[in-house]
GROMACS .gro file of C-alpha atoms in nm:
model
  273
    1MET     CA    1  -0.001   0.000   0.001
    2ALA     CA    2   0.131   0.345  -0.095
    3ALA     CA    3   0.220   0.577   0.187
    4PRO     CA    4   0.103   0.934   0.168
    5ASP     CA    5   0.354   1.219   0.179
    6MET     CA    6   0.644   1.007   0.060
    7LYS     CA    7   0.918   1.152  -0.161
    8VAL     CA    8   1.185   0.954  -0.338
    9HIS     CA    9   1.511   1.124  -0.446
   10ILE     CA   10   1.778   0.953  -0.659
   11LEU     CA   11   2.123   1.068  -0.551
   12ASP     CA   12   2.437   1.061  -0.758
   13THR     CA   13   2.709   0.845  -0.588
   14GLY     CA   14   2.978   0.842  -0.853
   15THR     CA   15   3.023   0.715  -1.212
   16MET     CA   16   3.267   0.444  -1.305
   17GLU     CA   17   3.391   0.341  -1.649
   18ALA     CA   18   3.433  -0.022  -1.748
   19ASP     CA   19   3.444  -0.270  -2.027
   20ARG     CA   20   3.083  -0.354  -2.093
   21THR     CA   21   3.160  -0.726  -2.100
   22TRP     CA   22   3.156  -0.717  -1.723
   23LEU     CA   23   2.788  -0.617  -1.736
   24LEU     CA   24   2.648  -0.764  -2.056
   25LEU     CA   25   2.740  -1.087  -2.234
   26ALA     CA   26   2.564  -0.982  -2.553
   27PRO     CA   27   2.668  -1.106  -2.898
   28HIS     CA   28   2.757  -0.829  -3.153
   29SER     CA   29   2.718  -0.526  -2.918
   30VAL     CA   30   2.986  -0.657  -2.676
   31ILE     CA   31   3.099  -1.006  -2.786
   32LYS     CA   32   3.235  -0.969  -3.139
   33THR     CA   33   3.240  -1.191  -3.445
   34ARG     CA   34   3.575  -1.277  -3.608
   35GLU     CA   35   3.515  -1.009  -3.868
   36HIS     CA   36   3.517  -0.754  -3.581
   37LYS     CA   37   3.781  -0.910  -3.355
   38ASN     CA   38   4.008  -0.606  -3.394
   39ASP     CA   39   3.737  -0.354  -3.309
   40PRO     CA   40   3.801  -0.134  -3.004
   41ARG     CA   41   3.674  -0.274  -2.675
   42ALA     CA   42   3.324  -0.165  -2.577
   43TRP     CA   43   3.390   0.065  -2.279
   44GLY     CA   44   3.115   0.276  -2.134
   45GLN     CA   45   3.001   0.464  -1.824
   46VAL     CA   46   2.873   0.271  -1.524
   47PRO     CA   47   2.678   0.519  -1.309
   48THR     CA   48   2.597   0.441  -0.947
   49HIS     CA   49   2.313   0.585  -0.739
   50ALA     CA   50   2.156   0.586  -0.400
   51VAL     CA   51   1.789   0.627  -0.325
   52LEU     CA   52   1.675   0.858  -0.048
   53ILE     CA   53   1.319   0.797   0.074
   54ASP     CA   54   1.168   1.076   0.280
   55HIS     CA   55   0.893   0.882   0.451
   56PRO     CA   56   0.657   0.975   0.739
   57ASP     CA   57   0.825   0.700   0.941
   58GLY     CA   58   1.177   0.831   0.884
   59LYS     CA   59   1.448   0.881   0.628
   60ILE     CA   60   1.563   0.570   0.449
   61LEU     CA   61   1.871   0.541   0.225
   62TRP     CA   62   1.925   0.259  -0.026
   63ASP     CA   63   2.296   0.194  -0.106
   64THR     CA   64   2.598   0.419  -0.077
   65GLY     CA   65   2.791   0.422  -0.409
   66VAL     CA   66   3.167   0.442  -0.455
   67PRO     CA   67   3.425   0.583  -0.212
   68ARG     CA   68   3.617   0.907  -0.256
   69ASN     CA   69   3.944   0.725  -0.202
   70TRP     CA   70   3.867   0.462  -0.465
   71ARG     CA   71   4.216   0.459  -0.614
   72GLN     CA   72   4.386   0.369  -0.285
   73HIS     CA   73   4.103   0.154  -0.153
   74TRP     CA   74   4.068  -0.056  -0.464
   75GLU     CA   75   4.439  -0.080  -0.559
   76PRO     CA   76   4.495  -0.410  -0.371
   77THR     CA   77   4.209  -0.561  -0.575
   78GLY     CA   78   4.299  -0.423  -0.914
   79PHE     CA   79   3.954  -0.276  -0.956
   80HIS     CA   80   4.096   0.074  -0.984
   81GLU     CA   81   4.218  -0.031  -1.333
   82PHE     CA   82   3.897  -0.206  -1.435
   83PHE     CA   83   3.646   0.043  -1.288
   84PRO     CA   84   3.802   0.388  -1.271
   85VAL     CA   85   3.574   0.655  -1.132
   86LEU     CA   86   3.521   0.961  -1.351
   87ASP     CA   87   3.632   1.289  -1.208
   88ASP     CA   88   3.391   1.583  -1.223
   89PRO     CA   89   3.517   1.929  -1.318
   90ASP     CA   90   3.475   2.042  -0.957
   91GLY     CA   91   3.661   1.738  -0.824
   92ASP     CA   92   3.344   1.616  -0.657
   93SER     CA   93   3.217   1.341  -0.890
   94GLY     CA   94   2.882   1.328  -0.713
   95TYR     CA   95   2.995   1.122  -0.417
   96LEU     CA   96   2.739   1.032  -0.151
   97ASP     CA   97   2.852   1.284   0.111
   98SER     CA   98   2.818   1.576  -0.126
   99SER     CA   99   2.482   1.449  -0.257
  100LEU     CA  100   2.346   1.426   0.098
  101SER     CA  101   2.487   1.773   0.173
  102GLN     CA  102   2.299   1.911  -0.127
  103MET     CA  103   1.984   1.770   0.034
  104GLY     CA  104   2.070   1.951   0.357
  105LEU     CA  105   2.143   1.617   0.525
  106ALA     CA  106   2.427   1.454   0.717
  107PRO     CA  107   2.468   1.078   0.765
  108ASP     CA  108   2.315   1.086   1.116
  109ASP     CA  109   1.993   1.226   0.963
  110ILE     CA  110   1.937   0.886   0.801
  111ASP     CA  111   1.726   0.656   1.018
  112LEU     CA  112   1.769   0.338   0.815
  113LEU     CA  113   2.038   0.238   0.561
  114VAL     CA  114   1.944  -0.061   0.344
  115LEU     CA  115   2.228  -0.212   0.144
  116SER     CA  116   2.122  -0.403  -0.162
  117HIS     CA  117   2.437  -0.613  -0.130
  118LEU     CA  118   2.794  -0.564  -0.006
  119HIS     CA  119   2.992  -0.507  -0.324
  120PHE     CA  120   3.256  -0.233  -0.346
  121ASP     CA  121   3.031   0.007  -0.542
  122HIS     CA  122   2.722  -0.027  -0.319
  123ALA     CA  123   2.846  -0.063   0.039
  124ALA     CA  124   3.172   0.136   0.011
  125ASN     CA  125   3.045   0.422   0.227
  126ALA     CA  126   2.855   0.213   0.481
  127LYS     CA  127   3.088   0.313   0.768
  128MET     CA  128   2.978   0.674   0.717
  129PHE     CA  129   2.663   0.566   0.901
  130ASP     CA  130   2.835   0.413   1.200
  131ASN     CA  131   2.697   0.689   1.418
  132GLY     CA  132   2.493   0.521   1.687
  133LYS     CA  133   2.166   0.637   1.529
  134THR     CA  134   2.135   0.489   1.178
  135ARG     CA  135   2.014   0.136   1.166
  136ILE     CA  136   2.183  -0.071   0.888
  137VAL     CA  137   2.036  -0.383   0.722
  138THR     CA  138   2.104  -0.608   0.429
  139SER     CA  139   2.003  -0.958   0.326
  140GLN     CA  140   2.085  -1.230   0.574
  141ALA     CA  141   2.204  -1.445   0.285
  142GLU     CA  142   2.456  -1.175   0.197
  143LEU     CA  143   2.580  -1.161   0.560
  144ASP     CA  144   2.611  -1.542   0.561
  145GLY     CA  145   2.803  -1.530   0.236
  146VAL     CA  146   3.061  -1.269   0.338
  147ALA     CA  147   3.120  -1.432   0.677
  148GLY     CA  148   3.375  -1.672   0.526
  149ILE     CA  149   3.586  -1.414   0.335
  150THR     CA  150   3.949  -1.398   0.434
  151GLY     CA  151   4.206  -1.153   0.295
  152TYR     CA  152   4.159  -0.806   0.160
  153ASN     CA  153   3.881  -0.905  -0.081
  154GLN     CA  154   3.695  -1.187  -0.245
  155GLY     CA  155   3.585  -1.072  -0.588
  156ALA     CA  156   3.403  -0.743  -0.552
  157HIS     CA  157   3.348  -0.785  -0.175
  158ILE     CA  158   3.592  -0.577   0.035
  159PRO     CA  159   3.528  -0.654   0.402
  160ASP     CA  160   3.687  -0.328   0.517
  161ASP     CA  161   3.377  -0.157   0.370
  162TYR     CA  162   3.150  -0.305   0.629
  163LYS     CA  163   3.337  -0.511   0.891
  164GLY     CA  164   3.266  -0.401   1.250
  165LEU     CA  165   2.927  -0.256   1.163
  166ASN     CA  166   2.615  -0.381   1.337
  167ILE     CA  167   2.419  -0.493   1.025
  168GLY     CA  168   2.081  -0.659   1.060
  169GLY     CA  169   1.980  -0.942   0.832
  170ILE     CA  170   1.657  -0.954   0.626
  171THR     CA  171   1.514  -1.289   0.522
  172GLY     CA  172   1.246  -1.310   0.256
  173ASP     CA  173   1.061  -1.028   0.086
  174ASP     CA  174   0.970  -0.773   0.349
  175GLU     CA  175   0.785  -0.443   0.381
  176ILE     CA  176   1.021  -0.212   0.574
  177VAL     CA  177   0.766   0.070   0.622
  178PRO     CA  178   0.431   0.116   0.450
  179GLY     CA  179   0.492   0.148   0.074
  180VAL     CA  180   0.862   0.048   0.091
  181SER     CA  181   0.963  -0.315   0.048
  182VAL     CA  182   1.273  -0.524  -0.029
  183ILE     CA  183   1.263  -0.810  -0.274
  184GLN     CA  184   1.510  -1.095  -0.246
  185THR     CA  185   1.678  -1.123  -0.587
  186PRO     CA  186   1.991  -1.339  -0.544
  187GLY     CA  187   2.221  -1.443  -0.825
  188HIS     CA  188   2.449  -1.145  -0.869
  189THR     CA  189   2.566  -1.220  -0.515
  190TRP     CA  190   2.434  -1.457  -0.245
  191GLY     CA  191   2.188  -1.203  -0.115
  192THR     CA  192   2.133  -0.921  -0.364
  193MET     CA  193   1.803  -0.739  -0.300
  194SER     CA  194   1.589  -0.506  -0.505
  195LEU     CA  195   1.384  -0.220  -0.370
  196ARG     CA  196   1.007  -0.163  -0.433
  197VAL     CA  197   0.850   0.170  -0.361
  198ASP     CA  198   0.473   0.219  -0.402
  199LEU     CA  199   0.408   0.587  -0.453
  200PRO     CA  200   0.067   0.748  -0.420
  201ASN     CA  201   0.096   0.965  -0.732
  202GLU     CA  202   0.352   0.801  -0.961
  203GLY     CA  203   0.284   0.434  -0.892
  204THR     CA  204   0.534   0.155  -0.825
  205LYS     CA  205   0.908   0.195  -0.880
  206ILE     CA  206   1.142  -0.101  -0.863
  207PHE     CA  207   1.511  -0.025  -0.811
  208THR     CA  208   1.681  -0.344  -0.923
  209SER     CA  209   2.036  -0.269  -0.799
  210ASP     CA  210   2.261  -0.533  -0.962
  211ALA     CA  211   1.983  -0.793  -0.998
  212VAL     CA  212   1.954  -0.626  -1.341
  213TYR     CA  213   2.237  -0.400  -1.455
  214MET     CA  214   2.064  -0.227  -1.743
  215GLU     CA  215   1.761  -0.239  -1.968
  216GLU     CA  216   1.948  -0.431  -2.232
  217SER     CA  217   2.014  -0.703  -1.969
  218TYR     CA  218   1.648  -0.721  -1.879
  219GLY     CA  219   1.522  -0.826  -2.222
  220PRO     CA  220   1.327  -1.042  -2.270
  221PRO     CA  221   1.514  -1.255  -2.309
  222ALA     CA  222   1.737  -1.173  -2.016
  223ILE     CA  223   2.109  -1.142  -2.106
  224GLY     CA  224   2.368  -1.254  -1.846
  225ALA     CA  225   2.679  -1.082  -1.729
  226ALA     CA  226   3.035  -1.169  -1.627
  227ILE     CA  227   2.985  -1.066  -1.260
  228VAL     CA  228   2.726  -1.318  -1.152
  229TRP     CA  229   2.763  -1.564  -0.858
  230SER     CA  230   2.488  -1.801  -0.973
  231SER     CA  231   2.348  -1.767  -1.328
  232LEU     CA  232   2.047  -1.990  -1.244
  233ASP     CA  233   1.956  -1.788  -0.937
  234TRP     CA  234   2.014  -1.465  -1.130
  235LEU     CA  235   1.777  -1.570  -1.408
  236ALA     CA  236   1.510  -1.675  -1.162
  237SER     CA  237   1.539  -1.333  -0.992
  238VAL     CA  238   1.507  -1.145  -1.321
  239GLU     CA  239   1.190  -1.336  -1.398
  240LYS     CA  240   1.057  -1.274  -1.045
  241LEU     CA  241   1.105  -0.902  -1.103
  242ARG     CA  242   0.938  -0.927  -1.438
  243ARG     CA  243   0.630  -1.089  -1.280
  244ILE     CA  244   0.609  -0.807  -1.023
  245GLU     CA  245   0.647  -0.551  -1.300
  246GLN     CA  246   0.364  -0.708  -1.495
  247GLU     CA  247   0.137  -0.735  -1.190
  248THR     CA  248   0.193  -0.378  -1.071
  249GLY     CA  249   0.282  -0.179  -1.389
  250ALA     CA  250   0.604  -0.082  -1.212
  251GLU     CA  251   0.869   0.138  -1.367
  252MET     CA  252   1.199  -0.052  -1.362
  253ILE     CA  253   1.503   0.151  -1.256
  254PHE     CA  254   1.819  -0.047  -1.331
  255GLY     CA  255   2.137  -0.057  -1.135
  256HIS     CA  256   2.394   0.081  -1.380
  257ASP     CA  257   2.222   0.189  -1.701
  258GLU     CA  258   2.410   0.479  -1.863
  259ALA     CA  259   2.122   0.573  -2.097
  260GLN     CA  260   1.842   0.541  -1.839
  261ARG     CA  261   2.049   0.754  -1.595
  262GLN     CA  262   1.985   1.053  -1.820
  263THR     CA  263   1.605   1.023  -1.765
  264PHE     CA  264   1.614   1.017  -1.383
  265LYS     CA  265   1.465   1.284  -1.163
  266MET     CA  266   1.769   1.367  -0.952
  267GLY     CA  267   1.780   1.524  -0.602
  268PRO     CA  268   1.766   1.770  -0.447
  269ASP     CA  269   1.526   1.961  -0.667
  270GLU     CA  270   1.349   1.669  -0.838
  271TYR     CA  271   1.181   1.374  -0.681
  272TYR     CA  272   0.916   1.104  -0.726
  273SER     CA  273   0.598   1.117  -0.510
   0.00000   0.00000   0.00000
């Protein structure tokens, strides 16, 4: 059920660049035929975003984007070479702290932080909310998965991003507050979740996070990616989201879609209601 007086702002949290093969195993557009084997690699922008929900029951933030110190923080993993973050002319690059500041907010103004999963471009700024006030949650399956990681990183999980935080685990699809729900959509990682927001005026929005990278991934048919923990679970999650979209008429807002990003209403001046 939609909650009255709810506003949803999409916040810029940094834009990476990457070879599109990481995100889309698509013949012709990314995977080339022999006639095109010498074509340039298909690099593109990989924007990240957070979602700020101004709800009568409190302020909810979905995801945290990339860190300001990405070069140093990612260097032990090599990701700084594969996913460099674009610099903005003002040297800001739309990081989360500046996006919150533009909203007139500080991290301790956030009542609940929901992390779609714990990868380096979604949970990197989670410790910003270790303030004794903000409650932090993610999928229990994600917490179970990262518990066995040793060393600096395992794939795109960097434990320094979140270790030591008191993070609650969510099992199953769950309504967090009226009109705001999480959807369990594993496959990209053990416990990737998507976000559903039922707005009184603009209907249902589904923020897929990395359950679906971009519209081209969504299809139908769905097109897989290189960064997927379980392809079978991923495909089942995509079809689960498709069923919800068909049942609700939801607008799908994908995790890293360069073209769709240009159509977003972006905070602080624009919002969905």
